[in-house]
PDB file of C-alpha atoms in Angstrom:
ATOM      1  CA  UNK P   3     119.317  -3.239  -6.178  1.00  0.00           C
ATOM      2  CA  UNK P   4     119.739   0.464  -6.600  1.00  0.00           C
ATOM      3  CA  UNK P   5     116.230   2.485  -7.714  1.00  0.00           C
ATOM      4  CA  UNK P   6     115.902   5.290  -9.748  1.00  0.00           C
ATOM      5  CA  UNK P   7     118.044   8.198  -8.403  1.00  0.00           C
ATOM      6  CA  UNK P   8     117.826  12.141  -9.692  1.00  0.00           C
ATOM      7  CA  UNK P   9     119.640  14.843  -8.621  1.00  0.00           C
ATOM      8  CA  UNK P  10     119.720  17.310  -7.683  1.00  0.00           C
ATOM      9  CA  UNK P  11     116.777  16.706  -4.767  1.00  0.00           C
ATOM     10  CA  UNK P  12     116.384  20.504  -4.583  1.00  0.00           C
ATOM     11  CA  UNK P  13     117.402  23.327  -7.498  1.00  0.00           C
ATOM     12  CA  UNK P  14     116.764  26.824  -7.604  1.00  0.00           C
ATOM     13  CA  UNK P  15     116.735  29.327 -10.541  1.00  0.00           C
ATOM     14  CA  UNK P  16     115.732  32.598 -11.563  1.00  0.00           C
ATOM     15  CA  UNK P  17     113.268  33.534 -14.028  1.00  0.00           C
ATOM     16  CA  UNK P  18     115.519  33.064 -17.301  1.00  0.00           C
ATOM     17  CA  UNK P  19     118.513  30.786 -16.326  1.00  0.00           C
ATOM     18  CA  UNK P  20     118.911  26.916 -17.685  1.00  0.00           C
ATOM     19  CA  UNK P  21     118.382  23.993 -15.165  1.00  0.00           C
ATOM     20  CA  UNK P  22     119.692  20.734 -15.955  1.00  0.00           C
ATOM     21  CA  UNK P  23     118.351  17.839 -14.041  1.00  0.00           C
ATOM     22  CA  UNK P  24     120.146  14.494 -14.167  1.00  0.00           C
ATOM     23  CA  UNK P  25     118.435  10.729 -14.203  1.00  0.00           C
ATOM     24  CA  UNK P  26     120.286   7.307 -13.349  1.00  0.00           C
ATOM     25  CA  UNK P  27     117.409   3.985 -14.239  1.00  0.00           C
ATOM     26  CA  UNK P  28     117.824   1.058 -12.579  1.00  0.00           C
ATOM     27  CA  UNK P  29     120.696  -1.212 -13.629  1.00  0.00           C
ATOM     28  CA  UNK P  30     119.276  -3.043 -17.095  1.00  0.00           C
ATOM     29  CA  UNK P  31     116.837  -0.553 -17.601  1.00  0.00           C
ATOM     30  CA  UNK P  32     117.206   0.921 -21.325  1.00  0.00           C
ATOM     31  CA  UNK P  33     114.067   3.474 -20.649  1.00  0.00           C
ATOM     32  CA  UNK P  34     114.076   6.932 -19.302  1.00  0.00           C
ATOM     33  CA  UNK P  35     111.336   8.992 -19.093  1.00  0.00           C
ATOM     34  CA  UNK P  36     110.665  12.105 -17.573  1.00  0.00           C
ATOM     35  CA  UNK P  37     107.213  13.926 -15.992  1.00  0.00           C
ATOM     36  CA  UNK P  38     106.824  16.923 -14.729  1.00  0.00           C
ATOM     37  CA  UNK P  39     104.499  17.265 -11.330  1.00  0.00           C
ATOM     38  CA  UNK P  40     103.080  20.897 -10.673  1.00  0.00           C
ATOM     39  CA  UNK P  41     102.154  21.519  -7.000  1.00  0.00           C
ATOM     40  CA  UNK P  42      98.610  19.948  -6.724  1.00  0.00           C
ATOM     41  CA  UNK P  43      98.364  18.139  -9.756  1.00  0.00           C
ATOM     42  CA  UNK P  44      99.013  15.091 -12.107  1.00  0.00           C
ATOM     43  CA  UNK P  45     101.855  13.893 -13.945  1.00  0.00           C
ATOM     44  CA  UNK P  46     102.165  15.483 -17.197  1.00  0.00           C
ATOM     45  CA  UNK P  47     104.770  13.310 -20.118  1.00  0.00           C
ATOM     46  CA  UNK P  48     107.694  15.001 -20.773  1.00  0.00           C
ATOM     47  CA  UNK P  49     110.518  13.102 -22.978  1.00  0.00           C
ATOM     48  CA  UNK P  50     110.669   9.012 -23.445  1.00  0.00           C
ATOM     49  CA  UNK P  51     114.584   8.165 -23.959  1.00  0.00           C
ATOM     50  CA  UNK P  52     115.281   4.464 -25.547  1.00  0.00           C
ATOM     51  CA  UNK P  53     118.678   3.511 -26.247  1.00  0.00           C
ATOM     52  CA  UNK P  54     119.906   6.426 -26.549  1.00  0.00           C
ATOM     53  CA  UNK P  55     117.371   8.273 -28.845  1.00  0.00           C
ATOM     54  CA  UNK P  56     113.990  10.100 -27.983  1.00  0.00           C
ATOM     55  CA  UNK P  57     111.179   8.072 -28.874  1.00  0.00           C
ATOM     56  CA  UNK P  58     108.177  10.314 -28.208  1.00  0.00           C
ATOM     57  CA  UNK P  59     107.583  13.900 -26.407  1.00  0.00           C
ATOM     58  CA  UNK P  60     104.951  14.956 -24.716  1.00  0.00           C
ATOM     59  CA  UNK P  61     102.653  17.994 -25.389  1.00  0.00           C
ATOM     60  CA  UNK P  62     106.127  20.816 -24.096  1.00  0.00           C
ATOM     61  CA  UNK P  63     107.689  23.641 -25.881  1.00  0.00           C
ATOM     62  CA  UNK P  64     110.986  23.058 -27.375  1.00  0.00           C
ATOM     63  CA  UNK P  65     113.261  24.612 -24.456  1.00  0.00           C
ATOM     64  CA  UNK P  66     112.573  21.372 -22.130  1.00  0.00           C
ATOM     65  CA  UNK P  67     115.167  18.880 -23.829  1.00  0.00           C
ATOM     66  CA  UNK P  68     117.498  15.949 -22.694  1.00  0.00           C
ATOM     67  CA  UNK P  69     119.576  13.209 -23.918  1.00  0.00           C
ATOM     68  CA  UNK P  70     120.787   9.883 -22.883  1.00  0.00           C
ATOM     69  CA  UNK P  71     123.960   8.406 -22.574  1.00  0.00           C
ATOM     70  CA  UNK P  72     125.670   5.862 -23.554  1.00  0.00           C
ATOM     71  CA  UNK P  73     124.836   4.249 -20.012  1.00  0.00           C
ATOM     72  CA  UNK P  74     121.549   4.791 -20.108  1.00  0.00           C
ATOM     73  CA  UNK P  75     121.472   7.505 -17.598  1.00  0.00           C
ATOM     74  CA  UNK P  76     119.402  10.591 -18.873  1.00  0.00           C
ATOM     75  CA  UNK P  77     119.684  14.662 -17.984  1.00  0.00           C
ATOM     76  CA  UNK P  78     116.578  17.321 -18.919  1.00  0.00           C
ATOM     77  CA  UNK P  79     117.594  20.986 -19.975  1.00  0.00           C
ATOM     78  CA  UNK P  80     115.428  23.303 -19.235  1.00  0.00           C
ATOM     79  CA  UNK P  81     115.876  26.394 -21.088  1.00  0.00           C
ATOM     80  CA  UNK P  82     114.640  30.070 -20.237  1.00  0.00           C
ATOM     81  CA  UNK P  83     113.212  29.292 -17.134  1.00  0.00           C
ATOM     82  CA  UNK P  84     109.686  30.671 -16.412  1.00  0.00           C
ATOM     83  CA  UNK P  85     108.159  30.669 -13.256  1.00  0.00           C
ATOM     84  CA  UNK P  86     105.311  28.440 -14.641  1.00  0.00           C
ATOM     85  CA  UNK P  87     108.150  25.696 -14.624  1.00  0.00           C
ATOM     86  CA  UNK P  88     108.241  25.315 -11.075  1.00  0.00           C
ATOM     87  CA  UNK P  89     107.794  21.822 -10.300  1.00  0.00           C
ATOM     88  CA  UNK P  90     108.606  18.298  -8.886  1.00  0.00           C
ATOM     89  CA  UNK P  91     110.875  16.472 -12.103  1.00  0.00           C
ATOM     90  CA  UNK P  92     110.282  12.636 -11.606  1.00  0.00           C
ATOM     91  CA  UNK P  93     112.328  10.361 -13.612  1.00  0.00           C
ATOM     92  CA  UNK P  94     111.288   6.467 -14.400  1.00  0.00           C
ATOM     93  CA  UNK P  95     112.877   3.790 -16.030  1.00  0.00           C
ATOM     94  CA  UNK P  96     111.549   0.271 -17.533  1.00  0.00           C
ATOM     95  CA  UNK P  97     112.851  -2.711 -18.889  1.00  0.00           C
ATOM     96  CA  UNK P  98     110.648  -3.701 -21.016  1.00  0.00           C
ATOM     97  CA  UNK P  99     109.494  -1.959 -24.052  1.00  0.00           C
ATOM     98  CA  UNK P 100     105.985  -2.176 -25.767  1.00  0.00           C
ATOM     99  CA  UNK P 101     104.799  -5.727 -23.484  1.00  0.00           C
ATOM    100  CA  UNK P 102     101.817  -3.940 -22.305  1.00  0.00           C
ATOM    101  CA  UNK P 103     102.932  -4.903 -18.687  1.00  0.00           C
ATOM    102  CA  UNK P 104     105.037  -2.240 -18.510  1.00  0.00           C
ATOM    103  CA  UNK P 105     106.089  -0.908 -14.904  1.00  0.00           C
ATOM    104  CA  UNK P 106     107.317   2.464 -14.433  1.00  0.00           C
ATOM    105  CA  UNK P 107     109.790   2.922 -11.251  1.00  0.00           C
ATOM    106  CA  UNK P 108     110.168   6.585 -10.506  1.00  0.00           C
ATOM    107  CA  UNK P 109     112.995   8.253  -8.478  1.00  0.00           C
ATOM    108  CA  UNK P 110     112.007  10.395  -5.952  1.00  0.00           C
ATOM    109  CA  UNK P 111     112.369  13.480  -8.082  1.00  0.00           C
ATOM    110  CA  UNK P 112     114.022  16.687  -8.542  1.00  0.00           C
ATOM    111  CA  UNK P 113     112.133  20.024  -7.004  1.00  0.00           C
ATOM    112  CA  UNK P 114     112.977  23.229  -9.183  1.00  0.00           C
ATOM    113  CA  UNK P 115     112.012  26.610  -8.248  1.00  0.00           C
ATOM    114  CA  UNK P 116     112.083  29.176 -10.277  1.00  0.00           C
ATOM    115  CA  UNK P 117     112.057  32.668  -8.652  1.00  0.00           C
TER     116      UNK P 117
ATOM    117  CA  UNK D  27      89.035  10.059 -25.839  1.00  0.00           C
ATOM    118  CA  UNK D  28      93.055   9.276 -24.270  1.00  0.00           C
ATOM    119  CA  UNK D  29      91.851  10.614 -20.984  1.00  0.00           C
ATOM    120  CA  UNK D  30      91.189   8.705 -18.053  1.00  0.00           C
ATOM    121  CA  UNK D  31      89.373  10.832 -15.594  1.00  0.00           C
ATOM    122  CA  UNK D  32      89.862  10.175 -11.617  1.00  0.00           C
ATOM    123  CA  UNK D  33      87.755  11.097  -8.400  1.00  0.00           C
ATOM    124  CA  UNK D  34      87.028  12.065  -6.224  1.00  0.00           C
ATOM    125  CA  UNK D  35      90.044  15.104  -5.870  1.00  0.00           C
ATOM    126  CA  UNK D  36      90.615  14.078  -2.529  1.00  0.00           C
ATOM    127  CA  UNK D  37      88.874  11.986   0.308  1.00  0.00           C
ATOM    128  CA  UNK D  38      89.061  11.780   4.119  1.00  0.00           C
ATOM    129  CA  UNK D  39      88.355   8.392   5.863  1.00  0.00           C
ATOM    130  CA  UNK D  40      88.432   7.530   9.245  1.00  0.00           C
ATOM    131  CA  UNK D  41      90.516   4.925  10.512  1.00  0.00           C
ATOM    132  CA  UNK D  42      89.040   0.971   9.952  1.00  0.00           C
ATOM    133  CA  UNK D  43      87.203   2.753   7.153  1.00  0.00           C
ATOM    134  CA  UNK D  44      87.017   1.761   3.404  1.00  0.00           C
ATOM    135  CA  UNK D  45      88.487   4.156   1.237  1.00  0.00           C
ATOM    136  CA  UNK D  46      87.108   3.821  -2.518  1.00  0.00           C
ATOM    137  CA  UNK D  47      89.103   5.777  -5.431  1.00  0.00           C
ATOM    138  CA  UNK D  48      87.142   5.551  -9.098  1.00  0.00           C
ATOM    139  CA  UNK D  49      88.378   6.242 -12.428  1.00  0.00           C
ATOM    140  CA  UNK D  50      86.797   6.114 -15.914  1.00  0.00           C
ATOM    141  CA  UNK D  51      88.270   5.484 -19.664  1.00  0.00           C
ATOM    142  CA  UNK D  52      87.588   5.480 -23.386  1.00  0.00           C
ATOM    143  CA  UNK D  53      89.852   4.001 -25.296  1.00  0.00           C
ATOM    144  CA  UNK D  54      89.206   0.815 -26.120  1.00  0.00           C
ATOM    145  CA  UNK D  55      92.789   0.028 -26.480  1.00  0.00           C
ATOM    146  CA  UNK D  56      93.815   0.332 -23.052  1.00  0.00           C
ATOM    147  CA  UNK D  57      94.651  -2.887 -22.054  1.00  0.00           C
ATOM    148  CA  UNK D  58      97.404  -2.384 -18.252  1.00  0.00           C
ATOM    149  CA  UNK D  59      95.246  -0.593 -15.437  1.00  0.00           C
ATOM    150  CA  UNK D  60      98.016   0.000 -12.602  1.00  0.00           C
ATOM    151  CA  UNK D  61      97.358   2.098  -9.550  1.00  0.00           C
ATOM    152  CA  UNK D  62     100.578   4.072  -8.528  1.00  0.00           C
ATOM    153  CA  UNK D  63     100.972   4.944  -4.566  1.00  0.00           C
ATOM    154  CA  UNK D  64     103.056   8.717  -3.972  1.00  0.00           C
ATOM    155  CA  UNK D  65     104.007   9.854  -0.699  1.00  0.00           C
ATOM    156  CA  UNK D  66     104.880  13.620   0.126  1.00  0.00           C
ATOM    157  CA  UNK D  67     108.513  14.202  -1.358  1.00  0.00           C
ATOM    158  CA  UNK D  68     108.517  10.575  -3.204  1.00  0.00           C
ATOM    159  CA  UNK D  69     107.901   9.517  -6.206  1.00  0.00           C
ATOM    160  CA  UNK D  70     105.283   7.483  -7.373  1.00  0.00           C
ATOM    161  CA  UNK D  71     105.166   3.580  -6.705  1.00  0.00           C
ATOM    162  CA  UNK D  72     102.984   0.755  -8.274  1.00  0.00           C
ATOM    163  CA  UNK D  73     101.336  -0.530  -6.227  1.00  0.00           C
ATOM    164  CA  UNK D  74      98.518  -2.662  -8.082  1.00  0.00           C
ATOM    165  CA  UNK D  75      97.426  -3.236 -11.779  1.00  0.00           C
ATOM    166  CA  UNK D  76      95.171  -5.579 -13.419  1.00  0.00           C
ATOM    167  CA  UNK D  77      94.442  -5.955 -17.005  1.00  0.00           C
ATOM    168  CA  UNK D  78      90.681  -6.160 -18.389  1.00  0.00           C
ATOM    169  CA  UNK D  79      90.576 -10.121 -18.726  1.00  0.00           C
ATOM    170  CA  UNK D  80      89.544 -10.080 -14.826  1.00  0.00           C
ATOM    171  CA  UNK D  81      86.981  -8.445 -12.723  1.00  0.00           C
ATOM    172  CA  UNK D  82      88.677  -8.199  -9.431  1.00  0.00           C
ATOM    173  CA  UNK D  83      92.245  -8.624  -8.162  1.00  0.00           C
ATOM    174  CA  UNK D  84      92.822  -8.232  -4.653  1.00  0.00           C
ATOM    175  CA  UNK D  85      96.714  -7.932  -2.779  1.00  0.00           C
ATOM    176  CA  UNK D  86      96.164  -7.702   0.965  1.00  0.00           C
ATOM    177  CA  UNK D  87      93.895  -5.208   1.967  1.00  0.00           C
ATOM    178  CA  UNK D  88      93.699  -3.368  -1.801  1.00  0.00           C
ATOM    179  CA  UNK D  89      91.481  -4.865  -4.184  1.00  0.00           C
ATOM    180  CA  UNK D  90      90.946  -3.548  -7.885  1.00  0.00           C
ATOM    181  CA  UNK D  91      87.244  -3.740  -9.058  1.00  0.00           C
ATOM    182  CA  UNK D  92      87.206  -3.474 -13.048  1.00  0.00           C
ATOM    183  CA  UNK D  93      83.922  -3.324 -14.926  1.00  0.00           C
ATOM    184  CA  UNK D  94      85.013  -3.621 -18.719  1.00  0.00           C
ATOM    185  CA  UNK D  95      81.899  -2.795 -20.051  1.00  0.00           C
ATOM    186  CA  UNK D  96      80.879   0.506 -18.272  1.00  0.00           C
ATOM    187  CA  UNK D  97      84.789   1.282 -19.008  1.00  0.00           C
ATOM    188  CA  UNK D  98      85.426   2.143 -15.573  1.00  0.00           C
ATOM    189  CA  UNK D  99      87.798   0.309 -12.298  1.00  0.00           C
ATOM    190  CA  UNK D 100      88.326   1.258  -8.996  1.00  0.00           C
ATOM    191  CA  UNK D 101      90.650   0.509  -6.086  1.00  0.00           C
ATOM    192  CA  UNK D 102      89.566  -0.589  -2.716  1.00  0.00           C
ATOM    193  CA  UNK D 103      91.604   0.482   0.418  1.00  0.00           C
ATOM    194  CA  UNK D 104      89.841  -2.195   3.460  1.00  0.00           C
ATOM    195  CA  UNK D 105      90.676  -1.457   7.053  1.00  0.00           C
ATOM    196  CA  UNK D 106      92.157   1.917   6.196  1.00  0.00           C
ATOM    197  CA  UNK D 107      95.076   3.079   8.423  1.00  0.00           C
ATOM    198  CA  UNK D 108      96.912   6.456   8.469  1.00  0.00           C
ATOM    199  CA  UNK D 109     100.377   4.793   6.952  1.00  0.00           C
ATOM    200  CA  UNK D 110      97.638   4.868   3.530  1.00  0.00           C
ATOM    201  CA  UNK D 111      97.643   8.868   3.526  1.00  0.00           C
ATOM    202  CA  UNK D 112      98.689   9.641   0.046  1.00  0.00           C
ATOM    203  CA  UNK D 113      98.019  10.547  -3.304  1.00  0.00           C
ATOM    204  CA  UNK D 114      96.901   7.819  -5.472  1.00  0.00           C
ATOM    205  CA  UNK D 115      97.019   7.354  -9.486  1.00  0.00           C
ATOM    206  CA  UNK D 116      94.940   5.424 -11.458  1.00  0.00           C
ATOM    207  CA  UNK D 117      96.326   4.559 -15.122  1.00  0.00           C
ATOM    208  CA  UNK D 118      96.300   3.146 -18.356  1.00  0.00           C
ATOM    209  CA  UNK D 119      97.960   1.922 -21.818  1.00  0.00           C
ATOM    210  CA  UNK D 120      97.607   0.480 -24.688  1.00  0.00           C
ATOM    211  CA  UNK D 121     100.721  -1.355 -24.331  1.00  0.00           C
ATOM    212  CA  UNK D 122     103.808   0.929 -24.380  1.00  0.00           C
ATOM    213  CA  UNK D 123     104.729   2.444 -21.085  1.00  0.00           C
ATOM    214  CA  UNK D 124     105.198   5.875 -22.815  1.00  0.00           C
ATOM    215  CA  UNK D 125     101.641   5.621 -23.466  1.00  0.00           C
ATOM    216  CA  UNK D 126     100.434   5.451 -20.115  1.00  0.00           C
ATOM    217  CA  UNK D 127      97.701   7.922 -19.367  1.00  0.00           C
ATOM    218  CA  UNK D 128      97.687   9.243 -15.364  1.00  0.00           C
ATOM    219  CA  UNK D 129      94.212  10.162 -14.124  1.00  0.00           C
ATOM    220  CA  UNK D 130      94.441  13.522 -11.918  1.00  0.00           C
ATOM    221  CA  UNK D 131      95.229  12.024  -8.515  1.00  0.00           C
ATOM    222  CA  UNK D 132      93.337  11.744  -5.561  1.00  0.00           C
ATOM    223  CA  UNK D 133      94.825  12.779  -2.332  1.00  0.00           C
ATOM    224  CA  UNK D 134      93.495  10.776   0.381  1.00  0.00           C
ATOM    225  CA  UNK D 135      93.947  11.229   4.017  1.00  0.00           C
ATOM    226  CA  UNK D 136      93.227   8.668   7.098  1.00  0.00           C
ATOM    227  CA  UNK D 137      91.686  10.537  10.208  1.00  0.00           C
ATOM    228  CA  UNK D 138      93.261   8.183  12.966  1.00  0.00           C
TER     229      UNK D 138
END
């Protein structure tokens, strides 16, 4: 069975420019979510995607945005890149929704640099 | 009062060594304590959870330790080997995975 998979591994940007990051969950999977990793620290809650619509958003300004498709894959824009957004993107998925046993799968994550 | 705070930052235990990772809630309403394993350029993976009905759950040599009253759990790395050399998160929810809290991290590395 296929994990999590993002692309692109590796993006660079300059200061300004739009990044879009894409997100295929494993196969069943209905939930995306997305975290963003600065170097040295934690995972910080981006955007929870659940058929189809956004069901919560984390603590972000308005230019980091996605959507997901009818598929269940997911993409995050990233809008007038600052060089505070340079990070590791991780992407999970889960199955289940709301069970309280519910395990996160990541993908191995998308590095953006912003220059 | 949603944060679950981890330590220490990082840690450095020889090989054969225990390695001992705490972290602390309080919410109440956290009721799914997993432990996530990340290597360099991966992304996390779970690799233990318990859930507050139990004291102790053990799966090879990593054991959770979870002490319901003081609010606080704790993961066990026995017989420590370099292939453990990673960054470890504790966590916790309520119930809905988009409410899962990550403590800070701890970056732990195995002398051999």
């Amino acid at each position: 069975e296929a994990g999590v998979t993002q692309s692109p591994t590796h993006l660079i940007k300059t200061r300004g420019q739009q990044a879009t990051l894409r997100c295929s969950p494993i196969s069943g999977h209905t939930s995306v979510y997305w975290y963003q990793q600065a170097l040295g620290l934690g995972l910080q809650f981006l955007l929870w995607y659940d058929e189809g619509e956004e069901r919560n958003r984390g603590n972000f300004p308005p230019r980091f945005s996605g959507r997901q498709f009818p598929n269940y894959s997911s993409e995050l824009n990233v809008n007038a890149l600052e060089l505070e957004d340079s990070a590791l993107y991780l992407c999970a998925s889960s199955l289940e929704v709301g069970t309280g046993a519910n395990v996160l799968t990541f993908g191995a994550g998308s590095r953006l640099t912003v220059l | 009062q949603q944060q679950v705070k981890q330590s220490p930052q990082s840690l450095i235990v020889q090989k054969g060594g225990i390695s001992i990772i705490n972290c602390a809630y309080e919410n109440t309403a956290f009721d799914y304590f997993p432990w996530y394993q990340q290597f360099p350029g991966k992304g996390p993976a779970l690799l233990i959870a318990i859930r507050p009905d139990v004291s102790e759950k053990k799966e090879g040599r990593f054991t959770i330790s979870f002490n319901k009253s003081a609010k606080q759990f704790s993961l066990h790395i026995m017989d420590s080997q370099p292939g453990d050399s990673a960054t470890y998160f504790c966590a916790a929810t309520p119930g809905e995975a988009s409410k899962i809290i990550f403590g800070s991290g701890t970056r732990l590395s195995i002398r051999p």
